Amino acid sequence: MEAVRYPLEFVMGGAGYVAIELLYRRRSHISMFVAGGLCCWLLLALAAWPLPFVAKCLLAGLGITAVEFVVGCVVNLWLKLNVWSYADQPLNLLGQVCLPYTLAWCGLSAAVFWLVRVATAIGSMS
């Protein structure tokens, strides 16, 4: 079952990330699918850590921002694909990430952690 679990989590995260982008920006890029898969693994790992909920959300927001920064540096700065730019946003770092979106990721992570908690509870009932 583990052989299916991790690829499935990656695909779910990638699809979710792309869906968020399509809803918000009306476009996305394959690099966002990869970033989403990595972020999903990060969130699921954090969900299992014995930390206070707020600490998990803050770490998740910082972790997702770190993934976006690395992907952005490769895709936008190195490969020059110009998939996105936060250069016009306040408190941005090289135009790849910015503080307002880090805070948004903290909030979205809270929803993911809640869903993981509900799914775990349902799974333990069977």
Short mmCIF file of N, CA, C and O in Angstrom, two decimals:
data_model
loop_
_atom_site.label_atom_id
_atom_site.label_comp_id
_atom_site.label_asym_id
_atom_site.label_seq_id
_atom_site.Cartn_x
_atom_site.Cartn_y
_atom_site.Cartn_z
N MET A 1 0.82 -1.20 0.00
CA MET A 1 0.00 0.00 0.00
C MET A 1 0.86 1.27 0.00
O MET A 1 0.47 2.27 -0.57
N GLU A 2 2.02 1.22 0.65
CA GLU A 2 2.92 2.38 0.69
C GLU A 2 3.39 2.76 -0.71
O GLU A 2 3.64 3.92 -0.99
N ALA A 3 3.52 1.75 -1.61
CA ALA A 3 3.97 2.03 -2.97
C ALA A 3 2.99 2.92 -3.72
O ALA A 3 3.37 3.63 -4.63
N VAL A 4 1.73 2.89 -3.32
CA VAL A 4 0.70 3.71 -3.96
C VAL A 4 0.51 5.03 -3.21
O VAL A 4 0.22 6.06 -3.81
N ARG A 5 0.71 4.99 -1.91
CA ARG A 5 0.41 6.14 -1.06
C ARG A 5 1.16 7.41 -1.46
O ARG A 5 0.55 8.46 -1.68
N TYR A 6 2.47 7.33 -1.57
CA TYR A 6 3.26 8.54 -1.81
C TYR A 6 3.03 9.14 -3.20
O TYR A 6 2.87 10.36 -3.32
N PRO A 7 3.00 8.31 -4.26
CA PRO A 7 2.66 8.92 -5.55
C PRO A 7 1.25 9.52 -5.57
O PRO A 7 1.04 10.58 -6.16
N LEU A 8 0.31 8.87 -4.91
CA LEU A 8 -1.06 9.39 -4.86
C LEU A 8 -1.10 10.72 -4.12
O LEU A 8 -1.75 11.67 -4.56
N GLU A 9 -0.38 10.81 -3.00
CA GLU A 9 -0.32 12.08 -2.26
C GLU A 9 0.29 13.18 -3.13
O GLU A 9 -0.19 14.32 -3.13
N PHE A 10 1.35 12.83 -3.87
CA PHE A 10 2.00 13.81 -4.74
C PHE A 10 1.04 14.32 -5.81
O PHE A 10 0.92 15.53 -6.03
N VAL A 11 0.32 13.40 -6.44
CA VAL A 11 -0.64 13.78 -7.49
C VAL A 11 -1.77 14.62 -6.91
O VAL A 11 -2.19 15.62 -7.50
N MET A 12 -2.28 14.23 -5.73
CA MET A 12 -3.34 15.01 -5.10
C MET A 12 -2.86 16.43 -4.79
O MET A 12 -3.57 17.40 -5.03
N GLY A 13 -1.66 16.54 -4.24
CA GLY A 13 -1.10 17.86 -3.93
C GLY A 13 -0.88 18.69 -5.18
O GLY A 13 -1.19 19.88 -5.22
N GLY A 14 -0.34 18.06 -6.21
CA GLY A 14 -0.10 18.77 -7.47
C GLY A 14 -1.39 19.26 -8.09
O GLY A 14 -1.50 20.40 -8.53
N ALA A 15 -2.39 18.37 -8.11
CA ALA A 15 -3.69 18.74 -8.69
C ALA A 15 -4.35 19.85 -7.87
O ALA A 15 -4.93 20.78 -8.43
N GLY A 16 -4.25 19.76 -6.55
CA GLY A 16 -4.83 20.79 -5.69
C GLY A 16 -4.18 22.14 -5.89
O GLY A 16 -4.85 23.17 -5.96
N TYR A 17 -2.87 22.15 -6.00
CA TYR A 17 -2.12 23.40 -6.20
C TYR A 17 -2.49 24.04 -7.53
O TYR A 17 -2.73 25.25 -7.61
N VAL A 18 -2.54 23.22 -8.58
CA VAL A 18 -2.93 23.73 -9.90
C VAL A 18 -4.37 24.24 -9.87
O VAL A 18 -4.67 25.30 -10.44
N ALA A 19 -5.25 23.54 -9.17
CA ALA A 19 -6.65 23.98 -9.06
C ALA A 19 -6.74 25.34 -8.39
O ALA A 19 -7.50 26.21 -8.83
N ILE A 20 -5.97 25.53 -7.32
CA ILE A 20 -5.96 26.82 -6.63
C ILE A 20 -5.51 27.92 -7.59
O ILE A 20 -6.11 28.99 -7.66
N GLU A 21 -4.45 27.64 -8.34
CA GLU A 21 -3.96 28.63 -9.31
C GLU A 21 -4.99 28.92 -10.39
O GLU A 21 -5.17 30.07 -10.78
N LEU A 22 -5.63 27.90 -10.91
CA LEU A 22 -6.63 28.11 -11.96
C LEU A 22 -7.80 28.94 -11.44
O LEU A 22 -8.31 29.80 -12.15
N LEU A 23 -8.21 28.70 -10.21
CA LEU A 23 -9.30 29.48 -9.62
C LEU A 23 -8.87 30.93 -9.37
O LEU A 23 -9.65 31.85 -9.58
N TYR A 24 -7.65 31.10 -8.91
CA TYR A 24 -7.18 32.43 -8.52
C TYR A 24 -6.63 33.25 -9.69
O TYR A 24 -6.92 34.43 -9.82
N ARG A 25 -5.79 32.59 -10.54
CA ARG A 25 -5.12 33.32 -11.62
C ARG A 25 -5.63 32.98 -13.02
O ARG A 25 -5.21 33.58 -14.00
N ARG A 26 -6.44 31.94 -13.12
CA ARG A 26 -6.98 31.48 -14.41
C ARG A 26 -5.91 30.82 -15.30
O ARG A 26 -6.14 30.60 -16.48
N ARG A 27 -4.74 30.54 -14.74
CA ARG A 27 -3.70 29.84 -15.48
C ARG A 27 -2.73 29.20 -14.49
O ARG A 27 -2.69 29.57 -13.32
N SER A 28 -1.96 28.23 -14.98
CA SER A 28 -0.97 27.57 -14.14
C SER A 28 0.15 27.07 -15.03
O SER A 28 0.22 27.40 -16.22
N HIS A 29 1.04 26.27 -14.46
CA HIS A 29 2.21 25.75 -15.17
C HIS A 29 2.58 24.42 -14.54
O HIS A 29 2.32 24.20 -13.35
N ILE A 30 3.19 23.53 -15.31
CA ILE A 30 3.55 22.20 -14.81
C ILE A 30 4.45 22.29 -13.57
O ILE A 30 4.40 21.43 -12.70
N SER A 31 5.25 23.33 -13.48
CA SER A 31 6.11 23.50 -12.30
C SER A 31 5.29 23.65 -11.03
O SER A 31 5.73 23.26 -9.94
N MET A 32 4.09 24.18 -11.15
CA MET A 32 3.22 24.33 -9.99
C MET A 32 2.66 22.98 -9.54
O MET A 32 2.39 22.77 -8.37
N PHE A 33 2.50 22.07 -10.49
CA PHE A 33 2.09 20.71 -10.14
C PHE A 33 3.18 20.05 -9.28
O PHE A 33 2.89 19.44 -8.25
N VAL A 34 4.43 20.22 -9.68
CA VAL A 34 5.56 19.65 -8.93
C VAL A 34 5.64 20.30 -7.55
O VAL A 34 5.78 19.62 -6.53
N ALA A 35 5.53 21.63 -7.51
CA ALA A 35 5.57 22.33 -6.22
C ALA A 35 4.44 21.86 -5.32
O ALA A 35 4.63 21.65 -4.13
N GLY A 36 3.26 21.68 -5.89
CA GLY A 36 2.12 21.22 -5.10
C GLY A 36 2.31 19.83 -4.54
O GLY A 36 1.93 19.56 -3.39
N GLY A 37 2.89 18.95 -5.33
CA GLY A 37 3.17 17.60 -4.83
C GLY A 37 4.14 17.63 -3.66
O GLY A 37 3.93 16.96 -2.63
N LEU A 38 5.18 18.42 -3.79
CA LEU A 38 6.15 18.55 -2.70
C LEU A 38 5.50 19.17 -1.46
O LEU A 38 5.75 18.72 -0.33
N CYS A 39 4.69 20.18 -1.67
CA CYS A 39 4.01 20.82 -0.54
C CYS A 39 3.04 19.87 0.15
O CYS A 39 2.90 19.90 1.38
N CYS A 40 2.38 19.02 -0.61
CA CYS A 40 1.47 18.04 -0.01
C CYS A 40 2.24 17.10 0.91
O CYS A 40 1.80 16.83 2.03
N TRP A 41 3.37 16.60 0.44
CA TRP A 41 4.19 15.74 1.30
C TRP A 41 4.61 16.47 2.57
O TRP A 41 4.58 15.92 3.66
N LEU A 42 4.98 17.74 2.43
CA LEU A 42 5.36 18.55 3.58
C LEU A 42 4.20 18.67 4.57
O LEU A 42 4.37 18.46 5.78
N LEU A 43 3.03 19.01 4.07
CA LEU A 43 1.86 19.19 4.94
C LEU A 43 1.49 17.89 5.65
O LEU A 43 1.17 17.91 6.85
N LEU A 44 1.52 16.79 4.94
CA LEU A 44 1.16 15.51 5.56
C LEU A 44 2.18 15.09 6.61
O LEU A 44 1.82 14.52 7.64
N ALA A 45 3.45 15.41 6.38
CA ALA A 45 4.47 15.12 7.38
C ALA A 45 4.25 16.00 8.62
O ALA A 45 4.29 15.51 9.76
N LEU A 46 3.99 17.28 8.39
CA LEU A 46 3.74 18.19 9.52
C LEU A 46 2.49 17.80 10.30
O LEU A 46 2.44 17.95 11.52
N ALA A 47 1.48 17.31 9.60
CA ALA A 47 0.23 16.92 10.27
C ALA A 47 0.48 15.84 11.31
O ALA A 47 -0.22 15.77 12.32
N ALA A 48 1.49 15.02 11.08
CA ALA A 48 1.78 13.91 12.01
C ALA A 48 2.66 14.34 13.18
O ALA A 48 2.81 13.59 14.15
N TRP A 49 3.26 15.52 13.11
CA TRP A 49 4.14 15.98 14.18
C TRP A 49 3.33 16.39 15.40
O TRP A 49 2.26 17.01 15.27
N PRO A 50 3.83 16.08 16.60
CA PRO A 50 3.13 16.47 17.83
C PRO A 50 3.42 17.92 18.21
O PRO A 50 4.14 18.20 19.15
N LEU A 51 2.88 18.84 17.42
CA LEU A 51 3.07 20.27 17.65
C LEU A 51 1.72 20.95 17.83
O LEU A 51 0.71 20.45 17.33
N PRO A 52 1.69 22.08 18.48
CA PRO A 52 0.45 22.85 18.55
C PRO A 52 -0.01 23.23 17.13
O PRO A 52 0.80 23.44 16.23
N PHE A 53 -1.31 23.31 16.97
CA PHE A 53 -1.92 23.58 15.67
C PHE A 53 -1.36 24.84 15.02
O PHE A 53 -1.01 24.84 13.83
N VAL A 54 -1.24 25.91 15.77
CA VAL A 54 -0.76 27.18 15.22
C VAL A 54 0.69 27.03 14.76
O VAL A 54 1.07 27.55 13.70
N ALA A 55 1.50 26.30 15.51
CA ALA A 55 2.90 26.08 15.11
C ALA A 55 2.96 25.31 13.79
O ALA A 55 3.78 25.62 12.92
N LYS A 56 2.10 24.31 13.64
CA LYS A 56 2.05 23.56 12.38
C LYS A 56 1.69 24.47 11.22
O LYS A 56 2.29 24.38 10.15
N CYS A 57 0.73 25.33 11.43
CA CYS A 57 0.30 26.24 10.36
C CYS A 57 1.41 27.21 9.98
O CYS A 57 1.63 27.46 8.79
N LEU A 58 2.11 27.74 10.96
CA LEU A 58 3.21 28.65 10.67
C LEU A 58 4.35 27.94 9.95
O LEU A 58 4.89 28.45 8.96
N LEU A 59 4.70 26.74 10.41
CA LEU A 59 5.74 25.97 9.73
C LEU A 59 5.33 25.61 8.31
O LEU A 59 6.15 25.63 7.38
N ALA A 60 4.06 25.28 8.13
CA ALA A 60 3.56 24.94 6.80
C ALA A 60 3.66 26.15 5.87
O ALA A 60 4.11 26.02 4.73
N GLY A 61 3.25 27.31 6.35
CA GLY A 61 3.34 28.52 5.53
C GLY A 61 4.77 28.83 5.13
O GLY A 61 5.05 29.16 3.97
N LEU A 62 5.69 28.68 6.07
CA LEU A 62 7.10 28.91 5.76
C LEU A 62 7.65 27.83 4.82
O LEU A 62 8.42 28.14 3.91
N GLY A 63 7.24 26.59 5.03
CA GLY A 63 7.70 25.50 4.18
C GLY A 63 7.20 25.63 2.75
O GLY A 63 7.97 25.45 1.79
N ILE A 64 5.94 25.97 2.59
CA ILE A 64 5.38 26.16 1.25
C ILE A 64 6.07 27.34 0.56
O ILE A 64 6.40 27.27 -0.63
N THR A 65 6.33 28.39 1.32
CA THR A 65 7.03 29.54 0.77
C THR A 65 8.44 29.14 0.33
O THR A 65 8.91 29.58 -0.74
N ALA A 66 9.10 28.30 1.11
CA ALA A 66 10.44 27.83 0.74
C ALA A 66 10.40 27.02 -0.56
O ALA A 66 11.24 27.19 -1.44
N VAL A 67 9.39 26.14 -0.69
CA VAL A 67 9.25 25.36 -1.92
C VAL A 67 9.00 26.30 -3.09
O VAL A 67 9.64 26.17 -4.16
N GLU A 68 8.09 27.25 -2.93
CA GLU A 68 7.82 28.21 -4.00
C GLU A 68 9.07 29.02 -4.36
O GLU A 68 9.30 29.31 -5.53
N PHE A 69 9.86 29.37 -3.36
CA PHE A 69 11.07 30.15 -3.63
C PHE A 69 12.05 29.34 -4.46
O PHE A 69 12.58 29.85 -5.46
N VAL A 70 12.30 28.10 -4.07
CA VAL A 70 13.24 27.26 -4.81
C VAL A 70 12.73 27.01 -6.24
O VAL A 70 13.48 27.17 -7.21
N VAL A 71 11.45 26.64 -6.37
CA VAL A 71 10.88 26.41 -7.70
C VAL A 71 10.93 27.70 -8.52
O VAL A 71 11.29 27.68 -9.70
N GLY A 72 10.61 28.82 -7.90
CA GLY A 72 10.65 30.10 -8.59
C GLY A 72 12.05 30.47 -9.06
O GLY A 72 12.23 30.97 -10.18
N CYS A 73 13.05 30.24 -8.22
CA CYS A 73 14.42 30.53 -8.61
C CYS A 73 14.84 29.69 -9.82
O CYS A 73 15.49 30.19 -10.73
N VAL A 74 14.44 28.43 -9.83
CA VAL A 74 14.77 27.56 -10.97
C VAL A 74 13.97 27.96 -12.20
O VAL A 74 14.54 28.21 -13.28
N VAL A 75 12.65 28.02 -12.06
CA VAL A 75 11.77 28.22 -13.21
C VAL A 75 11.82 29.65 -13.75
O VAL A 75 11.89 29.87 -14.96
N ASN A 76 11.78 30.61 -12.86
CA ASN A 76 11.69 32.01 -13.29
C ASN A 76 13.05 32.69 -13.48
O ASN A 76 13.25 33.40 -14.47
N LEU A 77 13.96 32.49 -12.53
CA LEU A 77 15.23 33.20 -12.61
C LEU A 77 16.27 32.45 -13.44
O LEU A 77 16.97 33.06 -14.25
N TRP A 78 16.39 31.14 -13.24
CA TRP A 78 17.41 30.38 -13.96
C TRP A 78 16.96 30.03 -15.38
O TRP A 78 17.65 30.31 -16.35
N LEU A 79 15.76 29.42 -15.50
CA LEU A 79 15.27 29.03 -16.82
C LEU A 79 14.58 30.18 -17.56
O LEU A 79 14.27 30.06 -18.75
N LYS A 80 14.30 31.26 -16.85
CA LYS A 80 13.68 32.47 -17.43
C LYS A 80 12.34 32.19 -18.11
O LYS A 80 12.03 32.77 -19.16
N LEU A 81 11.53 31.33 -17.50
CA LEU A 81 10.20 31.02 -18.04
C LEU A 81 9.15 32.04 -17.62
O LEU A 81 8.06 32.08 -18.18
N ASN A 82 9.46 32.85 -16.62
CA ASN A 82 8.56 33.92 -16.16
C ASN A 82 7.14 33.43 -15.91
O ASN A 82 6.17 34.01 -16.40
N VAL A 83 7.03 32.36 -15.13
CA VAL A 83 5.72 31.79 -14.81
C VAL A 83 4.96 32.72 -13.87
O VAL A 83 3.76 32.88 -14.00
N TRP A 84 5.64 33.33 -12.91
CA TRP A 84 4.99 34.29 -12.02
C TRP A 84 6.02 35.28 -11.52
O TRP A 84 7.22 35.08 -11.63
N SER A 85 5.52 36.37 -10.95
CA SER A 85 6.37 37.37 -10.32
C SER A 85 5.59 38.06 -9.21
O SER A 85 4.46 38.49 -9.41
N TYR A 86 6.19 38.12 -8.06
CA TYR A 86 5.62 38.87 -6.95
C TYR A 86 6.39 40.18 -6.75
O TYR A 86 6.34 40.78 -5.68
N ALA A 87 7.10 40.62 -7.79
CA ALA A 87 7.92 41.82 -7.67
C ALA A 87 7.11 43.05 -7.29
O ALA A 87 7.63 43.97 -6.66
N ASP A 88 5.83 43.06 -7.64
CA ASP A 88 4.98 44.22 -7.32
C ASP A 88 4.30 44.08 -5.96
O ASP A 88 3.56 44.97 -5.55
N GLN A 89 4.54 42.99 -5.26
CA GLN A 89 3.93 42.75 -3.95
C GLN A 89 4.85 43.26 -2.83
O GLN A 89 6.07 43.26 -2.97
N PRO A 90 4.26 43.66 -1.71
CA PRO A 90 5.10 44.11 -0.59
C PRO A 90 5.88 42.94 0.02
O PRO A 90 5.42 41.80 0.00
N LEU A 91 7.04 43.27 0.53
CA LEU A 91 7.89 42.31 1.25
C LEU A 91 8.17 41.05 0.43
O LEU A 91 8.07 39.94 0.93
N ASN A 92 8.55 41.25 -0.83
CA ASN A 92 8.88 40.11 -1.69
C ASN A 92 10.38 39.83 -1.64
O ASN A 92 11.17 40.69 -1.30
N LEU A 93 10.73 38.59 -1.97
CA LEU A 93 12.12 38.18 -2.02
C LEU A 93 12.44 37.78 -3.46
O LEU A 93 11.91 36.77 -3.95
N LEU A 94 13.22 38.58 -4.13
CA LEU A 94 13.60 38.37 -5.53
C LEU A 94 12.40 38.21 -6.46
O LEU A 94 12.51 37.62 -7.53
N GLY A 95 11.25 38.68 -6.04
CA GLY A 95 10.04 38.59 -6.85
C GLY A 95 9.44 37.19 -6.90
O GLY A 95 8.45 36.97 -7.61
N GLN A 96 9.97 36.25 -6.12
CA GLN A 96 9.51 34.86 -6.19
C GLN A 96 8.51 34.50 -5.09
O GLN A 96 7.66 33.64 -5.29
N VAL A 97 8.61 35.13 -3.96
CA VAL A 97 7.69 34.90 -2.84
C VAL A 97 7.47 36.24 -2.15
O VAL A 97 8.24 37.18 -2.34
N CYS A 98 6.42 36.31 -1.34
CA CYS A 98 6.17 37.52 -0.56
C CYS A 98 5.41 37.17 0.71
O CYS A 98 4.74 36.13 0.78
N LEU A 99 5.54 38.03 1.69
CA LEU A 99 4.94 37.78 3.00
C LEU A 99 3.42 37.62 2.96
O LEU A 99 2.88 36.72 3.61
N PRO A 100 2.67 38.45 2.22
CA PRO A 100 1.21 38.26 2.21
C PRO A 100 0.79 36.85 1.77
O PRO A 100 -0.13 36.27 2.34
N TYR A 101 1.48 36.27 0.80
CA TYR A 101 1.13 34.92 0.36
C TYR A 101 1.60 33.87 1.35
O TYR A 101 0.97 32.81 1.49
N THR A 102 2.69 34.13 2.06
CA THR A 102 3.11 33.22 3.13
C THR A 102 2.00 33.12 4.17
O THR A 102 1.66 32.03 4.63
N LEU A 103 1.42 34.26 4.52
CA LEU A 103 0.32 34.25 5.50
C LEU A 103 -0.90 33.53 4.95
O LEU A 103 -1.59 32.81 5.68
N ALA A 104 -1.16 33.69 3.65
CA ALA A 104 -2.28 32.97 3.03
C ALA A 104 -2.04 31.47 3.08
O ALA A 104 -2.97 30.69 3.35
N TRP A 105 -0.80 31.04 2.86
CA TRP A 105 -0.49 29.60 2.93
C TRP A 105 -0.67 29.08 4.35
O TRP A 105 -1.08 27.93 4.53
N CYS A 106 -0.39 29.90 5.34
CA CYS A 106 -0.64 29.47 6.74
C CYS A 106 -2.12 29.18 6.92
O CYS A 106 -2.49 28.17 7.53
N GLY A 107 -2.98 30.05 6.40
CA GLY A 107 -4.43 29.86 6.52
C GLY A 107 -4.92 28.65 5.75
O GLY A 107 -5.72 27.86 6.26
N LEU A 108 -4.44 28.47 4.53
CA LEU A 108 -4.86 27.31 3.75
C LEU A 108 -4.35 26.01 4.38
O LEU A 108 -5.02 24.99 4.33
N SER A 109 -3.18 26.08 5.00
CA SER A 109 -2.65 24.90 5.69
C SER A 109 -3.54 24.50 6.86
O SER A 109 -3.71 23.31 7.13
N ALA A 110 -4.10 25.49 7.53
CA ALA A 110 -5.02 25.18 8.63
C ALA A 110 -6.19 24.34 8.12
O ALA A 110 -6.58 23.37 8.77
N ALA A 111 -6.71 24.68 6.96
CA ALA A 111 -7.81 23.91 6.38
C ALA A 111 -7.35 22.49 6.04
O ALA A 111 -8.09 21.52 6.29
N VAL A 112 -6.16 22.35 5.50
CA VAL A 112 -5.63 21.02 5.16
C VAL A 112 -5.45 20.19 6.43
O VAL A 112 -5.83 19.01 6.48
N PHE A 113 -4.89 20.79 7.47
CA PHE A 113 -4.69 20.06 8.73
C PHE A 113 -6.02 19.62 9.33
O PHE A 113 -6.13 18.53 9.88
N TRP A 114 -7.02 20.46 9.22
CA TRP A 114 -8.36 20.08 9.71
C TRP A 114 -8.90 18.90 8.90
O TRP A 114 -9.44 17.95 9.48
N LEU A 115 -8.75 18.95 7.57
CA LEU A 115 -9.21 17.84 6.73
C LEU A 115 -8.48 16.55 7.05
O LEU A 115 -9.08 15.47 7.07
N VAL A 116 -7.17 16.63 7.29
CA VAL A 116 -6.40 15.44 7.65
C VAL A 116 -6.91 14.87 8.97
O VAL A 116 -7.07 13.66 9.12
N ARG A 117 -7.21 15.75 9.91
CA ARG A 117 -7.73 15.31 11.22
C ARG A 117 -9.07 14.60 11.06
O ARG A 117 -9.32 13.54 11.62
N VAL A 118 -9.95 15.16 10.24
CA VAL A 118 -11.26 14.55 9.99
C VAL A 118 -11.10 13.20 9.27
O VAL A 118 -11.72 12.21 9.66
N ALA A 119 -10.26 13.17 8.26
CA ALA A 119 -10.05 11.92 7.51
C ALA A 119 -9.45 10.83 8.40
O ALA A 119 -9.83 9.66 8.31
N THR A 120 -8.54 11.23 9.28
CA THR A 120 -7.94 10.26 10.20
C THR A 120 -8.99 9.72 11.16
O THR A 120 -9.02 8.53 11.44
N ALA A 121 -9.84 10.60 11.66
CA ALA A 121 -10.91 10.17 12.57
C ALA A 121 -11.86 9.21 11.88
O ALA A 121 -12.26 8.20 12.45
N ILE A 122 -12.23 9.52 10.65
CA ILE A 122 -13.12 8.65 9.90
C ILE A 122 -12.46 7.31 9.62
O ILE A 122 -13.08 6.26 9.75
N GLY A 123 -11.18 7.36 9.26
CA GLY A 123 -10.44 6.13 8.98
C GLY A 123 -10.29 5.23 10.19
O GLY A 123 -10.30 4.01 10.07
N SER A 124 -10.18 5.82 11.37
CA SER A 124 -10.02 5.01 12.58
C SER A 124 -11.34 4.40 13.03
O SER A 124 -11.36 3.49 13.86
N MET A 125 -12.47 4.88 12.48
CA MET A 125 -13.77 4.33 12.84
C MET A 125 -14.04 3.00 12.12
O MET A 125 -14.88 2.23 12.55
N SER A 126 -13.33 2.76 11.02
CA SER A 126 -13.64 1.55 10.25
C SER A 126 -12.84 0.36 10.72
O SER A 126 -12.01 0.35 11.48
#
